[in-house]
XYZ file of C-alpha atoms in Angstrom:
657
model
C 126.713 111.690 124.832
C 127.685 108.131 124.084
C 125.700 105.639 126.056
C 122.884 107.999 126.904
C 120.039 109.878 125.364
C 120.037 113.566 124.787
C 119.091 115.495 128.014
C 117.040 118.153 126.349
C 115.380 118.380 122.896
C 115.162 121.772 121.243
C 111.945 123.152 119.689
C 111.166 126.528 118.119
C 113.098 127.982 115.179
C 113.348 131.015 112.935
C 110.087 131.696 111.100
C 109.696 133.045 107.514
C 105.941 133.795 108.150
C 104.142 134.786 111.359
C 103.970 131.553 113.450
C 102.061 130.958 116.555
C 105.142 130.177 118.591
C 105.145 132.749 121.421
C 101.850 134.206 120.537
C 98.551 134.029 122.379
C 95.586 132.558 120.495
C 93.304 134.867 122.495
C 95.096 137.947 121.149
C 96.335 137.122 117.717
C 97.754 139.411 115.043
C 95.262 140.035 112.233
C 97.915 139.167 109.540
C 98.555 135.826 111.251
C 94.876 134.905 111.434
C 94.411 135.684 107.753
C 97.485 133.583 106.974
C 96.168 130.679 109.018
C 92.597 130.638 107.736
C 93.347 131.417 104.042
C 96.541 129.391 103.447
C 96.687 125.687 102.599
C 98.590 123.146 104.758
C 101.364 123.069 101.972
C 101.657 126.821 102.010
C 102.063 126.835 105.799
C 104.577 124.016 105.522
C 106.723 125.951 102.980
C 106.487 129.149 105.233
C 108.723 127.425 107.684
C 112.412 126.731 107.057
C 113.206 123.381 108.547
C 116.413 122.841 110.269
C 119.030 120.725 108.590
C 118.415 117.057 109.534
C 122.016 116.534 110.784
C 121.408 119.389 113.210
C 118.147 117.711 114.289
C 119.888 114.470 114.806
C 122.651 116.076 116.923
C 120.040 117.884 119.106
C 118.244 114.596 120.013
C 121.511 112.704 120.781
C 122.297 110.797 117.603
C 125.806 110.151 116.591
C 127.108 110.869 113.079
C 127.452 107.190 112.083
C 123.809 106.466 113.307
C 122.084 108.381 110.546
C 121.953 108.033 106.719
C 120.955 111.384 105.282
C 118.387 111.621 102.441
C 118.578 115.218 101.223
C 118.470 118.097 103.635
C 115.426 117.251 105.725
C 115.147 113.562 106.316
C 117.376 110.717 107.350
C 117.220 106.999 108.029
C 118.294 106.000 111.658
C 120.320 102.871 112.099
C 119.167 100.151 114.401
C 122.655 100.070 116.158
C 121.333 102.880 118.276
C 119.224 100.399 120.219
C 122.313 98.560 121.337
C 124.162 101.877 122.335
C 121.206 102.885 124.505
C 120.090 99.435 125.687
C 120.585 100.506 129.457
C 118.680 103.811 128.967
C 115.313 103.815 130.760
C 112.289 104.202 128.466
C 110.087 107.280 128.435
C 106.269 107.366 128.696
C 104.268 105.752 125.919
C 101.269 107.567 124.598
C 98.797 106.405 122.016
C 96.558 108.713 119.997
C 93.314 107.070 118.852
C 89.968 108.490 117.924
C 86.207 108.099 117.861
C 84.472 106.667 114.811
C 85.298 109.263 112.107
C 83.466 110.992 109.316
C 84.936 110.298 105.816
C 86.940 113.564 106.304
C 88.960 112.238 109.264
C 88.951 113.939 112.637
C 92.586 115.022 113.097
C 94.509 112.309 114.918
C 97.710 113.264 113.115
C 97.273 117.002 113.870
C 96.710 116.231 117.608
C 99.744 113.919 117.634
C 102.001 116.661 116.172
C 100.362 119.419 118.167
C 100.849 117.390 121.407
C 104.540 116.815 120.845
C 105.085 120.441 119.829
C 103.455 121.424 123.141
C 105.457 119.079 125.202
C 108.919 119.950 123.737
C 108.666 123.438 122.321
C 106.443 124.947 125.079
C 106.870 122.687 128.129
C 110.564 121.683 127.722
C 109.740 118.034 128.034
C 111.556 115.666 125.676
C 109.040 114.133 123.192
C 108.921 112.321 119.975
C 106.088 111.695 117.497
C 105.961 108.377 115.669
C 103.713 108.568 112.666
C 102.702 106.191 109.828
C 103.869 106.852 106.267
C 100.874 107.779 104.193
C 99.810 105.673 101.140
C 99.724 107.140 97.668
C 96.201 105.709 97.518
C 94.352 108.246 99.653
C 96.904 111.074 98.836
C 95.685 110.968 95.224
C 92.297 109.566 96.018
C 89.982 111.051 98.774
C 91.784 112.089 101.840
C 94.814 114.016 100.427
C 97.975 114.463 102.527
C 98.482 113.013 106.011
C 101.194 115.000 107.479
C 98.826 116.780 110.014
C 97.695 120.146 109.153
C 97.715 123.898 109.854
C 100.414 124.757 112.366
C 100.531 121.122 113.607
C 102.224 119.199 110.747
C 105.344 117.364 109.713
C 107.623 119.265 107.306
C 108.354 119.286 104.494
C 104.751 117.920 103.876
C 105.268 117.181 100.251
C 108.283 114.895 101.035
C 106.302 113.296 103.795
C 103.435 112.464 101.498
C 105.373 111.605 98.297
C 107.823 108.676 98.182
C 109.561 109.800 101.405
C 112.690 107.366 101.473
C 110.989 104.635 99.378
C 109.786 102.229 102.039
C 106.433 101.544 100.369
C 108.190 101.084 97.023
C 110.470 98.530 98.668
C 107.417 96.710 100.146
C 105.731 96.659 96.765
C 108.902 95.245 95.065
C 109.351 92.499 97.698
C 105.716 91.590 97.711
C 105.439 91.304 93.965
C 108.707 89.370 93.780
C 107.222 86.711 96.034
C 103.959 86.710 93.901
C 106.018 86.233 90.721
C 107.917 83.294 92.369
C 104.748 81.432 93.306
C 103.268 81.450 89.696
C 106.715 80.807 88.175
C 107.200 77.749 90.463
C 103.816 76.385 89.620
C 104.523 76.690 85.897
C 107.891 75.029 86.115
C 106.700 72.202 88.181
C 103.867 71.504 85.868
C 106.122 71.501 82.787
C 109.270 69.676 83.941
C 110.194 66.235 85.286
C 111.827 65.819 88.773
C 115.260 65.369 87.186
C 114.957 68.477 84.932
C 113.693 70.597 87.980
C 116.614 69.316 90.109
C 119.251 70.112 87.489
C 117.951 73.744 87.116
C 117.350 74.250 90.920
C 120.844 72.837 91.756
C 122.936 73.525 88.689
C 126.491 72.396 87.952
C 128.738 75.567 88.138
C 132.419 75.160 87.202
C 132.148 71.533 87.491
C 130.587 71.553 90.837
C 127.009 71.173 92.185
C 126.084 72.633 95.550
C 123.091 73.575 97.576
C 122.458 77.237 98.525
C 121.930 78.071 102.292
C 118.207 78.378 101.861
C 117.996 75.013 99.999
C 119.882 73.357 102.787
C 117.360 74.792 105.286
C 114.549 73.259 103.177
C 116.258 69.938 103.160
C 116.439 70.057 106.906
C 112.693 70.866 107.133
C 112.038 67.816 105.059
C 114.043 65.593 107.277
C 116.802 65.108 104.694
C 120.096 65.543 106.572
C 122.382 65.561 103.452
C 124.567 68.350 102.030
C 125.951 66.619 98.910
C 123.605 67.013 95.955
C 124.907 63.775 94.331
C 123.730 61.634 97.316
C 120.020 62.381 97.261
C 117.732 59.463 96.276
C 115.011 59.847 93.546
C 112.356 59.952 96.305
C 114.291 62.715 98.194
C 114.810 64.645 94.931
C 111.111 64.596 94.273
C 110.253 65.837 97.793
C 112.852 68.524 97.426
C 111.927 69.991 93.957
C 108.142 69.744 94.195
C 106.184 72.281 96.385
C 103.007 71.003 94.748
C 101.178 74.286 95.379
C 97.499 74.004 95.068
C 96.411 77.152 93.050
C 93.101 77.308 94.519
C 94.652 77.990 97.915
C 96.915 80.808 97.032
C 96.411 83.710 99.464
C 99.377 85.797 98.436
C 98.237 88.720 96.190
C 100.048 91.258 94.157
C 100.004 94.925 95.368
C 100.126 98.428 94.014
C 100.040 101.654 96.126
C 97.213 103.177 94.063
C 93.533 103.084 94.549
C 92.604 100.961 91.431
C 89.225 99.281 91.839
C 89.628 97.342 88.586
C 92.414 95.339 90.102
C 90.145 93.849 92.849
C 89.764 90.760 90.555
C 92.035 89.900 87.594
C 93.065 86.901 85.658
C 96.761 86.108 85.399
C 98.605 83.684 83.016
C 96.736 84.461 79.800
C 99.849 84.839 77.527
C 100.695 81.791 75.316
C 103.966 81.550 77.092
C 102.223 80.488 80.325
C 100.917 77.386 78.551
C 97.327 77.710 79.727
C 97.980 77.915 83.343
C 95.355 80.696 84.003
C 93.947 81.472 87.431
C 91.908 84.230 89.003
C 93.838 86.588 91.411
C 93.565 90.128 92.783
C 95.652 93.187 93.863
C 95.626 94.736 97.309
C 96.682 98.177 98.239
C 100.432 98.008 98.927
C 100.161 99.095 102.533
C 97.922 96.082 103.263
C 100.738 93.761 102.317
C 101.814 91.306 105.031
C 105.330 92.705 104.440
C 104.184 96.076 105.657
C 102.716 94.472 108.826
C 106.096 92.636 109.291
C 107.886 95.984 108.981
C 105.648 97.519 111.633
C 105.970 94.592 114.093
C 109.596 93.419 113.632
C 112.267 94.102 116.352
C 115.424 93.543 114.412
C 116.855 92.640 110.945
C 117.224 89.023 111.989
C 113.663 88.969 113.311
C 112.446 90.529 110.047
C 114.205 87.923 107.952
C 112.668 85.130 110.074
C 109.211 86.601 109.763
C 109.576 86.983 105.961
C 110.570 83.310 105.656
C 107.542 82.213 107.680
C 104.919 83.963 105.489
C 102.413 81.405 104.286
C 101.455 81.935 100.546
C 99.342 78.825 99.803
C 98.851 75.176 100.718
C 100.200 72.235 98.948
C 97.972 69.453 97.615
C 98.262 67.631 100.871
C 96.948 70.690 102.846
C 100.340 71.601 104.319
C 101.395 75.348 104.307
C 103.899 76.562 101.646
C 106.038 79.488 102.841
C 108.304 82.123 101.284
C 111.227 80.023 102.675
C 110.124 77.050 100.787
C 110.209 79.200 97.563
C 113.791 80.143 98.310
C 113.058 83.849 98.188
C 113.598 84.943 101.829
C 117.051 86.327 101.348
C 116.058 88.263 98.308
C 113.122 89.781 100.240
C 115.367 90.845 103.121
C 117.717 92.605 100.667
C 114.866 94.534 99.199
C 113.808 95.566 102.700
C 117.189 96.257 104.374
C 116.843 99.918 104.201
C 113.089 100.112 104.794
C 113.545 98.650 108.253
C 115.190 101.881 109.494
C 112.868 104.566 110.644
C 112.910 107.904 108.845
C 113.642 110.974 110.996
C 111.798 114.191 110.173
C 110.495 117.233 112.221
C 107.402 119.050 113.064
C 106.705 122.692 112.130
C 108.207 123.684 115.446
C 111.322 121.725 114.985
C 110.636 118.727 117.270
C 111.609 115.244 116.214
C 109.410 112.802 114.374
C 109.829 109.166 113.221
C 107.899 108.185 110.058
C 107.743 104.383 109.652
C 105.333 101.757 108.540
C 101.860 102.275 106.999
C 98.239 103.305 107.456
C 94.838 101.599 106.846
C 93.850 100.217 110.295
C 90.586 99.162 108.565
C 92.127 96.682 106.178
C 95.623 96.371 107.770
C 97.576 96.606 110.955
C 97.406 100.368 110.878
C 100.157 101.373 113.403
C 103.650 102.752 113.033
C 106.557 100.569 113.680
C 107.734 98.877 116.986
C 111.270 99.830 116.115
C 110.476 103.557 115.777
C 108.710 103.522 119.150
C 111.555 101.611 120.780
C 114.261 103.973 119.482
C 112.212 107.046 120.415
C 111.554 105.760 123.952
C 115.211 105.499 124.427
C 116.076 108.898 123.024
C 113.560 110.831 125.115
C 114.746 109.481 128.357
C 112.884 108.401 131.474
C 110.889 111.664 131.834
C 110.130 112.071 128.185
C 107.111 111.070 126.072
C 106.716 109.092 122.786
C 103.405 109.838 121.133
C 102.367 107.322 118.495
C 99.117 107.097 116.449
C 96.821 104.302 115.575
C 94.550 104.457 112.493
C 90.824 105.376 112.486
C 88.658 104.668 115.505
C 89.670 103.126 118.854
C 87.546 100.093 117.992
C 90.054 99.126 115.205
C 93.332 100.975 115.333
C 93.691 101.088 119.120
C 92.387 97.559 119.611
C 95.046 96.260 117.146
C 97.736 98.478 118.827
C 96.965 96.818 122.209
C 96.298 93.174 121.170
C 98.894 92.919 118.275
C 101.471 95.564 118.547
C 101.946 95.587 122.342
C 102.262 91.851 122.359
C 105.034 92.043 119.667
C 106.882 94.871 121.417
C 106.449 94.129 125.053
C 105.855 97.816 125.619
C 103.202 99.020 127.995
C 101.258 102.169 127.172
C 100.891 104.994 129.664
C 97.902 106.893 128.473
C 95.363 107.006 125.479
C 94.507 110.285 123.893
C 91.056 109.895 122.279
C 90.497 112.478 119.474
C 86.907 113.740 118.872
C 85.332 116.620 117.010
C 81.919 118.276 117.284
C 81.462 117.518 113.613
C 81.793 113.777 113.999
C 79.623 113.783 117.084
C 76.899 115.537 115.294
C 77.005 112.934 112.561
C 76.642 110.155 115.205
C 73.787 112.157 116.763
C 71.721 111.813 113.599
C 73.171 114.565 111.482
C 73.124 114.358 107.635
C 75.727 112.340 105.670
C 79.204 113.850 105.483
C 80.818 113.406 102.036
C 84.456 114.049 101.154
C 84.706 117.130 98.723
C 81.044 118.238 99.375
C 80.221 121.333 101.449
C 79.181 120.666 105.036
C 75.389 120.987 105.756
C 74.174 123.721 108.178
C 73.814 121.215 110.968
C 77.623 121.081 111.098
C 78.314 124.727 110.812
C 75.620 126.138 113.235
C 75.219 125.384 116.877
C 73.128 122.251 117.707
C 73.583 121.070 121.213
C 70.967 118.330 120.815
C 72.833 116.681 117.919
C 76.099 116.989 119.978
C 74.611 115.375 123.073
C 72.953 112.546 121.068
C 76.295 111.892 119.310
C 78.336 111.711 122.468
C 77.176 108.090 122.672
C 79.888 107.199 120.217
C 82.507 109.022 122.324
C 81.240 107.288 125.523
C 81.526 103.860 123.807
C 85.119 104.492 122.676
C 86.077 105.642 126.178
C 84.551 102.413 127.412
C 86.543 100.371 124.908
C 89.705 102.058 126.024
C 88.875 101.260 129.656
C 88.592 97.559 128.641
C 92.399 97.694 128.420
C 92.918 99.354 131.826
C 94.653 102.468 130.461
C 93.793 106.123 131.424
C 92.174 108.121 128.629
C 92.318 111.811 127.874
C 89.774 113.170 125.324
C 91.301 115.758 122.963
C 88.502 117.718 121.315
C 89.847 119.049 118.041
C 88.295 122.442 117.740
C 87.033 123.896 114.457
C 86.145 127.533 113.967
C 82.409 126.587 113.537
C 82.238 124.999 116.975
C 80.468 127.014 119.569
C 81.734 127.478 123.154
C 78.603 125.728 124.396
C 79.269 122.713 122.139
C 82.767 122.432 123.254
C 81.980 122.693 126.882
C 79.126 120.021 126.466
C 81.534 117.472 124.916
C 84.210 117.945 127.514
C 81.601 117.638 130.338
C 80.064 114.433 128.833
C 83.586 112.930 128.281
C 84.586 113.408 131.890
C 81.209 112.068 133.125
C 81.830 108.988 131.015
C 85.061 108.060 132.685
C 87.762 110.108 130.811
C 90.600 111.229 133.080
C 90.324 114.650 131.450
C 88.843 116.218 128.294
C 90.554 119.181 126.755
C 89.702 121.495 123.811
C 92.636 121.848 121.466
C 93.493 124.685 119.093
C 96.773 123.205 117.646
C 95.751 123.591 114.039
C 95.606 127.372 114.227
C 97.982 127.921 117.214
C 100.555 125.105 116.917
C 102.021 123.666 120.053
C 100.698 126.535 122.136
C 97.115 125.430 121.291
C 97.744 122.006 122.774
C 99.530 122.916 126.014
C 96.529 122.034 128.150
C 96.295 118.732 126.402
C 100.062 118.107 127.146
C 99.544 118.923 130.823
C 96.560 116.602 131.009
C 98.596 113.811 129.311
C 101.439 114.237 131.682
C 99.208 113.999 134.746
C 97.332 110.971 133.250
C 100.604 109.164 132.543
C 101.402 109.212 136.245
C 98.200 107.481 137.132
C 97.969 103.883 138.196
C 98.090 101.689 134.998
C 96.422 98.316 134.964
C 97.049 97.524 131.309
C 95.708 94.143 130.150
C 95.057 92.373 126.843
C 91.451 91.818 125.797
C 91.784 88.045 125.259
C 94.138 85.081 125.859
C 96.057 83.767 122.715
C 95.155 80.268 123.886
C 91.485 80.808 123.045
C 90.209 79.283 119.830
C 90.320 81.560 116.840
C 86.501 81.861 116.613
C 86.205 82.786 120.309
C 88.897 85.541 120.003
C 86.922 86.978 117.094
C 83.706 86.806 119.093
C 85.262 88.646 122.015
C 86.366 91.551 119.809
C 82.903 91.636 118.103
C 80.934 91.653 121.332
C 83.101 93.603 123.717
C 84.644 96.122 121.333
C 82.029 96.530 118.444
C 78.951 95.836 120.547
C 77.704 92.952 118.304
C 75.220 90.406 119.550
C 77.213 87.547 117.945
C 79.335 86.660 114.885
C 78.441 84.547 111.873
C 81.050 82.857 109.786
C 80.632 81.965 106.191
C 81.460 78.342 105.145
C 84.650 79.691 103.509
C 85.715 81.409 106.755
C 84.899 78.396 108.972
C 86.938 76.175 106.518
C 89.871 78.536 106.824
C 89.634 78.674 110.644
C 89.702 74.859 110.729
C 92.565 74.640 108.433
C 94.715 77.245 110.300
C 93.896 75.596 113.660
C 94.991 72.172 112.218
C 98.131 73.738 110.859
C 99.080 75.014 114.365
C 98.334 78.704 113.885
C 95.477 78.910 116.313
C 97.370 80.811 118.996
C 97.794 84.019 117.155
C 96.087 87.342 117.818
C 93.334 88.672 115.546
C 93.594 91.582 113.013
C 90.030 92.371 111.950
C 89.445 93.977 108.538
C 86.301 96.136 109.128
C 84.868 99.413 108.005
C 86.138 102.387 109.972
C 82.940 104.417 109.377
C 80.835 102.495 111.977
C 81.301 100.287 115.090
C 79.426 97.714 113.118
C 80.082 96.242 109.693
C 77.695 98.665 108.006
C 79.151 102.087 107.406
C 75.771 103.789 107.448
C 75.042 102.741 111.038
C 76.316 105.593 113.179
C 76.299 106.181 116.935
C 76.451 102.970 118.922
C 74.745 100.091 116.843
C 73.604 97.209 118.952
C 71.855 93.881 118.312
C 73.644 93.110 115.047
C 75.289 89.892 113.841
C 78.836 90.461 112.598
C 79.493 88.515 109.392
C 82.840 87.121 108.772
C 83.239 86.456 105.082
C 86.724 85.070 104.964
C 89.668 84.445 107.232
C 93.368 84.757 106.149
C 96.520 84.125 108.032
C 99.513 86.426 108.112
C 101.909 84.027 109.804
C 105.112 86.091 109.289
C 103.429 89.094 110.795
C 101.936 86.852 113.379
C 98.146 87.356 113.202
C 94.920 85.933 111.876
C 93.112 88.261 109.559
C 89.280 88.015 109.344
C 87.406 89.936 106.720
C 84.214 91.353 107.970
C 81.300 91.488 105.494
C 82.146 92.956 102.082
C 85.303 94.693 103.219
C 87.730 95.229 100.272
C 91.516 95.297 100.590
C 91.826 97.511 97.555
C 90.221 101.026 97.790
C 88.699 102.708 94.674
C 88.908 106.181 93.314
C 85.928 108.604 93.719
C 84.291 110.594 90.823
C 86.570 113.476 91.612
C 89.935 112.263 93.119
C 92.415 114.587 94.748
C 94.688 114.382 91.811
C 92.516 117.025 90.016
C 94.059 119.656 92.321
C 97.638 118.385 92.396
C 100.167 119.943 89.924
C 103.826 120.682 89.441
C 105.297 124.067 88.650
C 107.817 123.381 85.866
C 109.792 126.505 86.726
C 110.046 126.251 90.542
C 109.576 122.452 90.677
C 107.116 123.123 93.500
C 104.131 120.744 94.120
C 100.787 122.514 94.092
C 97.377 121.362 95.638
C 98.755 118.627 97.935
C 96.212 119.139 100.715
């Protein structure tokens, strides 16, 4: 097996409960139907006995020394695999995106899982799902678990949703170490002389004084080509020890992976020990950290270390950028992230392989799984195989960022886009009543209403058009609910094909597993063989404002953009600092094509307000904030945690989706 990918993945496995594998959805067993419709996702997950992860690893062609096992059902995969398989041709690359969703979500993860189950367990085509690790924020807040659902999910789902292998914890630790370093450095510079700072930063140890490697690198950046600490002049010592951070320009925030609205604005430094150096700050959700974006976009350990060092945290009092490298913390950040960089191997309910890596939130973050997971999976499936990865929320944000940011970083070219839609969401876009998480659906969503569906297909048509901007074939996957009528399903598929989709297929993967997505898999296989004329939406050489305008007008449908004075000032500063040739990562609501969540369908004629612009230099993008978009979600009146519990006898988690 050495030097090549596995020639054939294996799906299907022994079931503890009736499972749809091998059964017909048209002629189901009554006991199976009852189990499907009256069991929670976690009960369905537990009804399956996952194969041991070392068995799964062997099936897909991994060597023993290429995995690090975490328990019985998950393992980290070492990056050395890429070197071993460097001459192996890549498989086909499929992106799952969606229309503008309701607050309930429309099932991109279930479609992703159902599709790979269909490909591998039912059509005998090697495939790999690459999913994002869910945040604790929505897990305990509004959305609940994010492992898929029904008979199309990743198992064990409680391990998928809770901690996994600790990647988000590592990101949180690294992010907050850097935040602590910023404030500590300001305090020490404000309370010590140059000589005192120098003696502490370059101490005498065993009678010798020496620079660390990261300090020598800083000296070189300052143009000081000396290696002996005793030879620096007073002027050189002052340049070396003083970062002179301007506190009003600090853009690096602390993070926590919990929806905590009261941390959106905080004051730090109020203890007497901080000598009155008080400033206003904020917390972001952990998965919105630039370090998460770096994890998603990096291509190697060396690349990650370089990106971590380039992260700009503030400006000095001369207006020059201050980086993590200047603070001397790059090596420590890399140490905290050394295991998180490895993708986590898990499996679907039907035993097909899944990589879980990087984080969610395409509305306030990058919102895509990792380049490394995709690259490794593309080698493992072989030339005729498929890697199916998922982008967050609608095609207007998650997919746009996948193409313009992730594909630039990876160099990978997508073969086809699967665009997920539901009758429920289309009815909302057609003028149906508001959909609220936790509240029962109104009758408009549970009874046939062809007019609402037809009116709402404008959003589906717009998302198809957005996909076509990038020159990639699109297949619409209609995620079918039991309340959808055959006439509604037929209408959506007809209108999707008339709007330019290569195909449109109803999917029953939630209730039937991979068998319910076989037609989708066949459509994807055909679409992936079509002519592909992939192109980026904009040139990186364009000015920052023009790139923002192109996204606003061509993707969102805005008439124009309007930058606040703060946003314009930041754009001018980043351009002057040499960061103008970076792609754009818009922070915008996912509930509308516009900046106003209540505007459904296809809004037009609006002016898109840009309230602020930030720079994620290590990740490699400019980060505009649209309107009042917050980077820290809040808990609703009745969060999901009311239903989550632990059985102290069996230690089983209850109520997790």
